[in-house]
Coordinates of C-alpha atoms and ligand atoms in Angstrom, one line a residue:
X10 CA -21.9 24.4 -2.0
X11 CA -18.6 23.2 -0.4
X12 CA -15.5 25.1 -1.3
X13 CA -13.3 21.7 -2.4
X14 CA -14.6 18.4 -3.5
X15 CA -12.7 15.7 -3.2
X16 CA -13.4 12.5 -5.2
X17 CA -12.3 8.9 -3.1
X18 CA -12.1 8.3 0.3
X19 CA -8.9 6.5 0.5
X20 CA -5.3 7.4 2.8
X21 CA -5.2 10.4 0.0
X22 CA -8.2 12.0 -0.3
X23 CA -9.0 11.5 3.5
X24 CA -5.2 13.4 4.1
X25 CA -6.2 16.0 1.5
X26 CA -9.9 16.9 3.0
X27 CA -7.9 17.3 6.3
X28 CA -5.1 19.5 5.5
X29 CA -7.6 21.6 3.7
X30 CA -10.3 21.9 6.1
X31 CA -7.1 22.8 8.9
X32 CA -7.1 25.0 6.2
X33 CA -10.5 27.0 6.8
X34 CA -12.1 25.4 4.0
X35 CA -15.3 23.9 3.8
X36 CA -14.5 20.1 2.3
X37 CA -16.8 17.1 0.2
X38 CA -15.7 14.0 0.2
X39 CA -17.5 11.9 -2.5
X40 CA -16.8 7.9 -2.3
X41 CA -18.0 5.3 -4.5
X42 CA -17.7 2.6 -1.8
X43 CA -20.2 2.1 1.1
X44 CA -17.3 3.3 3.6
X45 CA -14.0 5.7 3.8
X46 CA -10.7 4.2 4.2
X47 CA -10.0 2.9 0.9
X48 CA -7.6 0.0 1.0
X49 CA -7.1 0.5 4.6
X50 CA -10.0 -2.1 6.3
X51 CA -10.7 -3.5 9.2
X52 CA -13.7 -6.2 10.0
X53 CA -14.4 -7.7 13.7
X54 CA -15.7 -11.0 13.6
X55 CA -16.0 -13.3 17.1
X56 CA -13.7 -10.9 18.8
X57 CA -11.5 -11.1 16.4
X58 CA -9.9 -7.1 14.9
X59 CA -9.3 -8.5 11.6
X60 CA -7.0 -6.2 9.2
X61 CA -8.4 -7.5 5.5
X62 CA -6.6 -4.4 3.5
X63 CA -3.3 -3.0 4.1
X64 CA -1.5 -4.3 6.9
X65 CA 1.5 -2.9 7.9
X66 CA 3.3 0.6 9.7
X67 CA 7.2 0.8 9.7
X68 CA 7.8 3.2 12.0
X69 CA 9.9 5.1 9.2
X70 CA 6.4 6.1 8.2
X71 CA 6.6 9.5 9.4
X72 CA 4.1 11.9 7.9
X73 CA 1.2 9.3 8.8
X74 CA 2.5 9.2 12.4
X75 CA 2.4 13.3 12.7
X76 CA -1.2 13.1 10.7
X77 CA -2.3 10.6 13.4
X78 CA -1.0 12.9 16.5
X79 CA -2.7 15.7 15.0
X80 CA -5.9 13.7 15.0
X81 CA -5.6 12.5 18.9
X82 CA -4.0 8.9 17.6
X83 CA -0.7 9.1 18.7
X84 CA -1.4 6.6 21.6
X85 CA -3.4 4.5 19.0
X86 CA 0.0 3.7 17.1
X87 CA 1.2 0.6 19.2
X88 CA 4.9 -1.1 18.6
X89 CA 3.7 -4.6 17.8
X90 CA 6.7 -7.5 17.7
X91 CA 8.8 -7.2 14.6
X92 CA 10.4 -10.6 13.4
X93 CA 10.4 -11.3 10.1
X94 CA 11.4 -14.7 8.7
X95 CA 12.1 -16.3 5.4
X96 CA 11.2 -20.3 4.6
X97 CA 13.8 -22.8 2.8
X98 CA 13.3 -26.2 2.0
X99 CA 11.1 -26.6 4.9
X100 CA 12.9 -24.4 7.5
X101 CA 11.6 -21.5 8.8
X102 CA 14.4 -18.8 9.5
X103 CA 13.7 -16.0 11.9
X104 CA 15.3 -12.3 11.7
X105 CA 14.9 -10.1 14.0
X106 CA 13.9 -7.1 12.2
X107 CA 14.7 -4.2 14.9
X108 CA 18.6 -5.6 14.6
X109 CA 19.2 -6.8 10.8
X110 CA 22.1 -6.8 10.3
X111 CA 23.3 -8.8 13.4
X112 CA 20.4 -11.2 12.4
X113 CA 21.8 -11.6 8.7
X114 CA 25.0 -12.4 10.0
X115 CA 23.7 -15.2 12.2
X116 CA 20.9 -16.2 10.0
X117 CA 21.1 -20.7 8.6
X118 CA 18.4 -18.8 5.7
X119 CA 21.9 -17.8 3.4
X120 CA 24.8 -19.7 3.0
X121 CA 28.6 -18.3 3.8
X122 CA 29.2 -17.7 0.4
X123 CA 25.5 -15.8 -0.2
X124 CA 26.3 -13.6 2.9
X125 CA 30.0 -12.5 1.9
X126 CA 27.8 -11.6 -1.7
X127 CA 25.6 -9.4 0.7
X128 CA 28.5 -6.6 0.0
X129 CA 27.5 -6.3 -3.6
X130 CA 24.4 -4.7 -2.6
X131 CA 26.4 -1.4 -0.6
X132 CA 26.3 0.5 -3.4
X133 CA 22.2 -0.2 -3.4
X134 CA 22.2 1.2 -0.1
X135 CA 23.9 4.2 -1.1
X136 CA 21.0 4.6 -4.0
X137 CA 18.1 4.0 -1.9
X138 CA 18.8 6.9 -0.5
X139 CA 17.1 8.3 -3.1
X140 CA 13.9 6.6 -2.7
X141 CA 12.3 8.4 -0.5
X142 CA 9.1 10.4 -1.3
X143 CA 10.5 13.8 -2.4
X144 CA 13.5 12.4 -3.9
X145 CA 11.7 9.5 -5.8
X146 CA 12.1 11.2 -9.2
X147 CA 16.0 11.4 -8.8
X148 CA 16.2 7.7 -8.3
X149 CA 13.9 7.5 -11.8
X150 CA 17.5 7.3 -13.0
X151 CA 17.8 3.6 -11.8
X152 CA 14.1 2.8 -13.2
X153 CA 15.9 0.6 -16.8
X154 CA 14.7 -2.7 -16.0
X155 CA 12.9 -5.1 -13.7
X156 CA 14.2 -6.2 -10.2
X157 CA 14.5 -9.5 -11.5
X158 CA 16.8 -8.7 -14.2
X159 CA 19.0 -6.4 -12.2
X160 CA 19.5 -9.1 -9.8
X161 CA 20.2 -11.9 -12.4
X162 CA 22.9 -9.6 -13.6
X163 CA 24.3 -8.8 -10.7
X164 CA 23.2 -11.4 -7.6
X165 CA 24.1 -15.1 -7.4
X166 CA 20.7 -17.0 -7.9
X167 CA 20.6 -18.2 -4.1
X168 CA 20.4 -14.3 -3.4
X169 CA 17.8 -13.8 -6.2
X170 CA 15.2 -16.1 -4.5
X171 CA 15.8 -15.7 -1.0
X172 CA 16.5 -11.7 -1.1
X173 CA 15.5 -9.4 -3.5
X174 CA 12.4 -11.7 -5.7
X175 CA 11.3 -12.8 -1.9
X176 CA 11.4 -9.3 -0.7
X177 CA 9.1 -8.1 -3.5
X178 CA 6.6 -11.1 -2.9
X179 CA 6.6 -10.4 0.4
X180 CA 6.2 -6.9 0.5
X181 CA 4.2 -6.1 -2.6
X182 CA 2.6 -9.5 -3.5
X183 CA 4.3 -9.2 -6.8
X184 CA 6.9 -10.9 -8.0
X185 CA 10.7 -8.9 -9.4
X186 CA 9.8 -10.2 -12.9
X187 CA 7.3 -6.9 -13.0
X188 CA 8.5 -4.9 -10.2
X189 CA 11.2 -2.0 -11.0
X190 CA 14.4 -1.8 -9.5
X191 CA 13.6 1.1 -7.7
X192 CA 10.6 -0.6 -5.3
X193 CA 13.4 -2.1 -3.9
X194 CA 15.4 0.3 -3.5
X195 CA 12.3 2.1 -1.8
X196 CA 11.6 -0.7 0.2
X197 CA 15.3 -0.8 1.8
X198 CA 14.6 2.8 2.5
X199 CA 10.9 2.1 4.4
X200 CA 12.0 -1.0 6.1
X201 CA 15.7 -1.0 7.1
X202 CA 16.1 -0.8 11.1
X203 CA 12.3 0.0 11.4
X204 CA 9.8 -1.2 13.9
X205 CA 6.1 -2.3 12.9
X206 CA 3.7 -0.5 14.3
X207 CA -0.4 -0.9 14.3
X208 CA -3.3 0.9 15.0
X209 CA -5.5 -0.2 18.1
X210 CA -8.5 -1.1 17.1
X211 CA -7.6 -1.8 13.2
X212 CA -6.1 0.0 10.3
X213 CA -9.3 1.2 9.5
X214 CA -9.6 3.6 13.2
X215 CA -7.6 6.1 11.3
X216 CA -9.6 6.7 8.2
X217 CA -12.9 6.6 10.3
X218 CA -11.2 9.1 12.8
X219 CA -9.7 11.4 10.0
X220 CA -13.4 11.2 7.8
X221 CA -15.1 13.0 11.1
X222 CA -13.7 16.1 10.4
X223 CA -15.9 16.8 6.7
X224 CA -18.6 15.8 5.4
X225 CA -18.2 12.3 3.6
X226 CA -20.8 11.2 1.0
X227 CA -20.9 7.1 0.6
X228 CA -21.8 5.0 -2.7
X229 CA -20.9 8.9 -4.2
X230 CA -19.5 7.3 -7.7
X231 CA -17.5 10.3 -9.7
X232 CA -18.0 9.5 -13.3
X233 CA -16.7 13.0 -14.9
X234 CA -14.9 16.1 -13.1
X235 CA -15.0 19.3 -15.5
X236 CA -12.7 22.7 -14.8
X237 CA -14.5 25.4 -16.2
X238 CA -13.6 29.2 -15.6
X239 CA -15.0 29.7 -12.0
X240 CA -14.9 26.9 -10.6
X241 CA -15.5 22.8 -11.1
X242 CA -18.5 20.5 -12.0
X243 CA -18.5 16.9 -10.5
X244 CA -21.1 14.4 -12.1
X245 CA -21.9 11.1 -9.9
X246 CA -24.4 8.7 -9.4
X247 CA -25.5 7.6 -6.0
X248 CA -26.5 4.5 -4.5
X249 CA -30.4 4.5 -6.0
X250 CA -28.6 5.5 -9.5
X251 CA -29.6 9.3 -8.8
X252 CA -27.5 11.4 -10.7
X253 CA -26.1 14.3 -9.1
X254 CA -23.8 17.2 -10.2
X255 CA -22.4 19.3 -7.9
X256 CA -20.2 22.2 -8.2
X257 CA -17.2 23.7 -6.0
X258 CA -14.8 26.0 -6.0
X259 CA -11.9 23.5 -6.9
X260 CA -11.7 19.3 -6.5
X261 CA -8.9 16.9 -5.6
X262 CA -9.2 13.8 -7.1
X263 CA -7.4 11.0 -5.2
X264 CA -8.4 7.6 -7.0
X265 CA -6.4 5.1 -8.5
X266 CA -4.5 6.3 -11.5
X267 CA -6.9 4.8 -14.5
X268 CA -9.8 6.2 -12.4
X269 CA -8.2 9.8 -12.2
X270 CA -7.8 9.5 -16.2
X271 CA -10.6 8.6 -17.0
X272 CA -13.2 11.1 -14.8
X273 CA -10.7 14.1 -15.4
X274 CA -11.9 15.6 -18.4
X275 CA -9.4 18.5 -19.2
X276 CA -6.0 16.0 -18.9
X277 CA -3.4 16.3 -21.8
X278 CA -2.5 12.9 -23.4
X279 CA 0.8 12.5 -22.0
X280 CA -0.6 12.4 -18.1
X281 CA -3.5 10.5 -19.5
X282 CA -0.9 8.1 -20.7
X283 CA 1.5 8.0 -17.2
X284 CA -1.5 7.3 -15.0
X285 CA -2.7 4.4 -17.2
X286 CA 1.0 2.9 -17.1
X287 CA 0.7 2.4 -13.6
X288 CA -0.6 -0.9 -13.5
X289 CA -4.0 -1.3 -11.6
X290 CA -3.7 -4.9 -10.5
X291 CA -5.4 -7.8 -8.3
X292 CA -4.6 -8.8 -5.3
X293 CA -6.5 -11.1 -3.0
X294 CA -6.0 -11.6 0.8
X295 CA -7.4 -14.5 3.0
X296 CA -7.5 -14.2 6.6
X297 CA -7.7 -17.4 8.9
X298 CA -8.9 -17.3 12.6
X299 CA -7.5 -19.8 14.7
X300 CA -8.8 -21.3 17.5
X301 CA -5.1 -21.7 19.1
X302 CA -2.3 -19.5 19.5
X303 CA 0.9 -20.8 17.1
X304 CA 3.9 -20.8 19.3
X305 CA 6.0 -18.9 16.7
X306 CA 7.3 -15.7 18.0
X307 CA 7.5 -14.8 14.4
X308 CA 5.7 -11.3 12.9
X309 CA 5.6 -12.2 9.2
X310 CA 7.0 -15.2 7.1
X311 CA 8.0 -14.8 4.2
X312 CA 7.4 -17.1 0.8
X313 CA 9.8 -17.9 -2.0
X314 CA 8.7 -18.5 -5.1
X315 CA 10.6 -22.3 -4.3
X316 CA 8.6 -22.5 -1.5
X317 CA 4.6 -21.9 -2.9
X318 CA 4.4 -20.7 -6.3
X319 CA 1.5 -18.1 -4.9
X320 CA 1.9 -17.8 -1.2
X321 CA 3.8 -14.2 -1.0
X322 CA 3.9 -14.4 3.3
X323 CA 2.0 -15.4 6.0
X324 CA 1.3 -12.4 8.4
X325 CA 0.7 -13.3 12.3
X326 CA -1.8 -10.6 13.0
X327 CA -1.8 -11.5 16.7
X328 CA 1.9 -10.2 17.5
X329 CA 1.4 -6.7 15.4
X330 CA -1.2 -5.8 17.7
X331 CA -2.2 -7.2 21.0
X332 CA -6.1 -6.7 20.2
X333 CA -6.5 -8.5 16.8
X334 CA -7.2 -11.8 18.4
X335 CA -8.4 -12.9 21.6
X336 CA -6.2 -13.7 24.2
X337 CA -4.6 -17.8 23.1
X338 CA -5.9 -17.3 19.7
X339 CA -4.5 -16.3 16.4
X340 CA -5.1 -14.7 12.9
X341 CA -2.9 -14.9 10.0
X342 CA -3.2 -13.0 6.6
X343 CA -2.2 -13.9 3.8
X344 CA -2.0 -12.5 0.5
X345 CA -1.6 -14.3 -2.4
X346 CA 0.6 -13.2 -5.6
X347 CA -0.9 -10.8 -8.2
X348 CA -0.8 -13.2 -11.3
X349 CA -2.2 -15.7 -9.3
X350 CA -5.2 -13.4 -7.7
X351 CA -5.9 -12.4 -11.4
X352 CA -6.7 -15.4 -12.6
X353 CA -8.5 -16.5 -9.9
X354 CA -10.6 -13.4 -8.9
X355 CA -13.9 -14.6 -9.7
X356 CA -13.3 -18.0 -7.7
X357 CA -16.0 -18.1 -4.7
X358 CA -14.7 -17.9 -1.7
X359 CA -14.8 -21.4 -0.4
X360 CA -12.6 -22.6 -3.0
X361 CA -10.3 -19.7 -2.7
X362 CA -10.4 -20.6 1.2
X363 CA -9.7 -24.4 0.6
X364 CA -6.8 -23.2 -1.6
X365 CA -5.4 -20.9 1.1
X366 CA -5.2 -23.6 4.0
X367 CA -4.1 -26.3 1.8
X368 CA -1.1 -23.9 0.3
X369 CA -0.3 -22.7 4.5
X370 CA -0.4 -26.6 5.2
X371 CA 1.6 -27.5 2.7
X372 CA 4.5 -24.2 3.8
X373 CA 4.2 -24.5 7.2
X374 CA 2.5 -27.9 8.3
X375 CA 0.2 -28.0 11.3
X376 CA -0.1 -24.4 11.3
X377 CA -3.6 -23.6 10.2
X378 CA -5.1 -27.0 11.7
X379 CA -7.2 -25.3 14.2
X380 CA -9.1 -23.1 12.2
X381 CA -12.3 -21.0 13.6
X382 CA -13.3 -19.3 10.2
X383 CA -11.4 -17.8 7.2
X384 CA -12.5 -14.5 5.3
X385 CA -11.3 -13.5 1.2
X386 CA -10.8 -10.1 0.3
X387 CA -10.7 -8.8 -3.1
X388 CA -8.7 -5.8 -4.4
X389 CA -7.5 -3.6 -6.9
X390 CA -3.8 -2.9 -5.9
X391 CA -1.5 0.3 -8.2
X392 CA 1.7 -1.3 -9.5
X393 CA 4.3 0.8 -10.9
X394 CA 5.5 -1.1 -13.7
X395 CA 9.7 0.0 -15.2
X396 CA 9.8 3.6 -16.3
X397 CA 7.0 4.8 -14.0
X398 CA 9.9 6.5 -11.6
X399 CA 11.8 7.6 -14.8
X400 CA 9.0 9.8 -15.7
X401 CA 7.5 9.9 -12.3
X402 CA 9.6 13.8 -11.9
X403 CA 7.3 15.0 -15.4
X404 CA 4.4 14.0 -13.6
X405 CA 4.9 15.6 -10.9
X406 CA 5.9 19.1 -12.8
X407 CA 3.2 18.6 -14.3
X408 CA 0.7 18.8 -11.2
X409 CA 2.6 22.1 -10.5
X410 CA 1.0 24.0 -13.2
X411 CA -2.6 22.4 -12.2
X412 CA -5.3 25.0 -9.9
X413 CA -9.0 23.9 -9.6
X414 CA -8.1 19.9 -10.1
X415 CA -5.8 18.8 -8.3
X416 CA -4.4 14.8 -8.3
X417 CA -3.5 12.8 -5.4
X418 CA -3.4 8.8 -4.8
X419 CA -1.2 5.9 -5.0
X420 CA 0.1 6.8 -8.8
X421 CA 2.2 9.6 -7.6
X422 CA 4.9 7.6 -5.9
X423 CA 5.3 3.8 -4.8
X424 CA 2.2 2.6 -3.4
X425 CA 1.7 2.5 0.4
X426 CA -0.4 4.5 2.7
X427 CA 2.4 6.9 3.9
X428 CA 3.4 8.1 0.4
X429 CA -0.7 8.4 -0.2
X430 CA -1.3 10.4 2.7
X431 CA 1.8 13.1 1.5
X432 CA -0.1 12.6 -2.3
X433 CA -3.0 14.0 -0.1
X434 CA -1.1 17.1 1.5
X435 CA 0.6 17.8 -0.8
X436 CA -1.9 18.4 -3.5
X437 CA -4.0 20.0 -0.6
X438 CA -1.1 22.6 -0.1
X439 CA -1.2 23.5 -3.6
X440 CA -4.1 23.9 -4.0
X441 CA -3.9 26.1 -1.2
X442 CA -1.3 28.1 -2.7
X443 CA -3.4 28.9 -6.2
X444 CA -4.9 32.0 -4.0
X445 CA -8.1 31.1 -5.1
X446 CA -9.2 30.5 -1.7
X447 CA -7.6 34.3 -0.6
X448 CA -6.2 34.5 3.1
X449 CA -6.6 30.6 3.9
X450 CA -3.5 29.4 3.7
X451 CA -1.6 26.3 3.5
X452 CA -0.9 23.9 7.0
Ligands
FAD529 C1 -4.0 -6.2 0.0 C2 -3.2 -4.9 0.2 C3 -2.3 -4.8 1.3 C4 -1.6 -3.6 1.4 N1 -0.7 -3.5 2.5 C5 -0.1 -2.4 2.7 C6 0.6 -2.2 3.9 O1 0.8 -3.2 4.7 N2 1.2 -1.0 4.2 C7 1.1 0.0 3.3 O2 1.7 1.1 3.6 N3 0.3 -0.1 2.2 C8 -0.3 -1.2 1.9 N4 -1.1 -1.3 0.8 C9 -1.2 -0.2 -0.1 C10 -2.1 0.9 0.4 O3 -3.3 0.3 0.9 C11 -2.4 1.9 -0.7 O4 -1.2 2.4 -1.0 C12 -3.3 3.1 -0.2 O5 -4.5 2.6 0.3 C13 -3.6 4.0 -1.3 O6 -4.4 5.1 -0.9 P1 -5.2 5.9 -1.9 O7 -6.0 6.8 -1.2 O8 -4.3 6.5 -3.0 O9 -6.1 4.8 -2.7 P2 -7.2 3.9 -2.2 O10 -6.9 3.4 -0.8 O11 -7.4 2.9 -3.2 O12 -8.5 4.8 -2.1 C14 -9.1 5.3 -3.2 C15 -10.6 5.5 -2.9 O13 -11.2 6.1 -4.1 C16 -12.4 5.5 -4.3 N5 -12.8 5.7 -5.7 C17 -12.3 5.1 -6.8 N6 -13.0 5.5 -7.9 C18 -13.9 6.4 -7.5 C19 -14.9 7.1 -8.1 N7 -15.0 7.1 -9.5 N8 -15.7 7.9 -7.4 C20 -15.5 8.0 -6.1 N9 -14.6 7.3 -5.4 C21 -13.8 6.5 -6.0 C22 -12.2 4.1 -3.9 O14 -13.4 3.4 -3.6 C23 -11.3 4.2 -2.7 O15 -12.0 4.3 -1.5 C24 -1.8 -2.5 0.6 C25 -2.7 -2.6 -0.5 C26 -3.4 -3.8 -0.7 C27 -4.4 -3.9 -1.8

């Protein structure tokens, strides 16, 4: 019998069985897919290192970058070529993103009169200050209303499309019509003056590095997690549709929110309620080989709604990394919008491939005309929808009070992999902390 179980295998529950295995304990990870990693995936195909999850590392992602060193990865992390660019009426506008503001400045992708408006948003900068991880809660204050409607009060409509709704289809595949205020206050904090980083090898070398510390148990699907007195009960079903219930000391469960509500017996109604609120959405992602490099020296484009009603951005894999395509090739991701994915989720995969090139075609013509293969991804992305960060400091009390179950994953802040991973340690540390594990302390 392991001392912790930990239910999902993603960023969280990986960071979580690490800390608390640094921590002396013996650790279970139980994972209802046939891998660990979660959302963080990487497939080779024809020499190609092809990133179908989550794709990019600001360098402003700190607690991932110490988790890596501590793991042996730190040479892993390589700077990859960070120019981001926006497309109007046909044009495609590069920034450069490691000097922002001087781009801005110079940038044809706003008018004069859109870039003297760029003052308006000081007092934004000022407030995203609080949207970092530990402070999240204290921006909750800002959490009234959508992005979208903050910005129609309060931007002209040029800045609307090409700034903040852009921003938010480019960065979250959503559009500002759902997304809070606050994401994009949070994303000013991640991604101003930052450099994009990527793992050799793939997103996924991290996970598969991290899950060789404890033992991880595959096509392990968690259906109930019960606290009793002494310890916990864990009930899942393998892969044959064995079921299994195995016991531990205490359990961290790091799935998506309506997961964690609904195999968390013992969970008053209010938290039941918060972690359902956090929408659990679709989002699909095509990746397209190419048999020829593009001679853009661009890193990501991004897609205005006037642009491609479901094209979010077009990511060139090849200059965030130099291994994901062999040398003169390229590979672009895309990720199409959330509404859109929805709907179309059960499309097969040629159609949604057909779909994909036509839509790149039509933004960006010529650029997907030598294409080796494409690949269509699937997944189940955590949106905070408004009021999330208003309450998001309640929830988070609330997790104080919590010993043999503890919660991690993507619910607990805005979702990206570096505020999963500190869902992960920190639930590790407190659980650390209860003293039900004596003398082993916290890392
Ligand atoms: C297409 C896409 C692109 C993204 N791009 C980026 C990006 O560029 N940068 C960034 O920082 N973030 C990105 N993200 C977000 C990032 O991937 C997530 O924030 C992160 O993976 C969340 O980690 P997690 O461990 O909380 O959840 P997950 O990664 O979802 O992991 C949860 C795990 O729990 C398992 N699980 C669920 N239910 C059960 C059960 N009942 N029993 C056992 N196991 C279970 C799941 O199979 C999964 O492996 C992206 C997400 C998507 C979908």
């Amino acid at each position: 019998m392991s001392d912790v179980i930990v239910v999902g295998g993603g960023p969280s529950g990986l960071a979580a069985a690490h800390r608390l295995t640094r921590g002396g304990l013996s650790v279970r990870v139980l994972e209802a897919s046939g891998r660990t990693g979660g959302k963080m995936s990487t497939t080779r195909q024809s020499g190609f290192v092809i990133d179908d999850g989550a794709f990019f590392i600001p360098s402003t992602y700190r607690t991932l970058r110490a988790l890596a060193a501590e793991i042996g990865m730190a040479d892993d992390l390589v700077p990859g070529r960070f120019v981001l660019s926006t497309v109007r009426d046909g044009v495609v506008h590069d920034l450069d993103g490691e000097h922002m503001v001087r781009s801005i400045v110079g940038t044809g992708l706003l008018s004069s009169r859109a870039k003297a408006e760029l003052a308006k948003l000081a007092p934004e900068l000022v407030r995203s200050r609080l949207a970092t991880y530990d402070r999240m809660p204290k921006a909750g204050r800002y959490d009234t209303q959508s992005l979208n409607d903050w910005a129609r009060a309060h931007l002209s409509a040029e800045l609307q499309e090409y700034l903040t709704d852009t921003t938010m289809r480019g960065i979250f595949a959503t559009s500002g019509d759902s997304a809070s205020r606050v994401d994009f206050l949070a994303i000013i904090t991640l991604f101003a003056g930052a450099n994009l980083l990527g793992f050799r090898n793939g997103m996924a070398s991290f996970p598969e590095r991290l899950s060789q510390g404890f033992e991880c148990v595959v096509h392990a699907d968690v259906h109930e997690v019960e606290e009793g007195p002494d310890g916990v009960t864990v009930s899942w079903t393998d892969a044959d549709g064995r079921d299994h219930i195995d016991s531990a000391a205490a359990c961290v469960v790091a799935t998506p929110g309506e997961m964690t509500a609904k195999i968390v017996i013992a969970m008053n109604d209010w938290r039941r309620d918060y972690l359902t609120r956090v929408r659990n959405g679709h989002v699909i992602v095509a990746n397209i080989a190419l048999g020829a490099r593009p001679a853009r020296e661009t890193t990501y484009i991004q897609v205005p709604r006037s642009s491609h009603p479901f094209l979010t951005g077009i990511l060139f894999d090849h200059h965030k990394a130099p291994d994901r395509a062999p040398a003169d090739k390229g590979l672009l991701t895309v990720a199409l919008l959330d509404s859109w994915s929805e709907d179309h989720r059960d499309d097969h995969d040629d159609d949604i491939s057909a779909t994909v090139l036509a839509a790149v075609d039509d933004v960006i013509p010529g650029l997907v005309a030598q294409t080796e293969f494409t690949r269509v991804t699937r997944w189940r992305q955590e949106f905070n929808t408004v009021g999330c960060y208003r309450d998001l400091g309640r929830f988070r009390e609330s997790c104080q009070s919590d010993t043999r179950v503890q919660l991690a994953g993507d619910s607990q802040c805005m979702q990206n992999i570096e505020y999963a991973t500190m869902t992960g340690l920190r639930a590790a540390d407190r659980l650390l902390a209860t003293g039900l594990f004596g003398g082993r302390r916290s890392g």
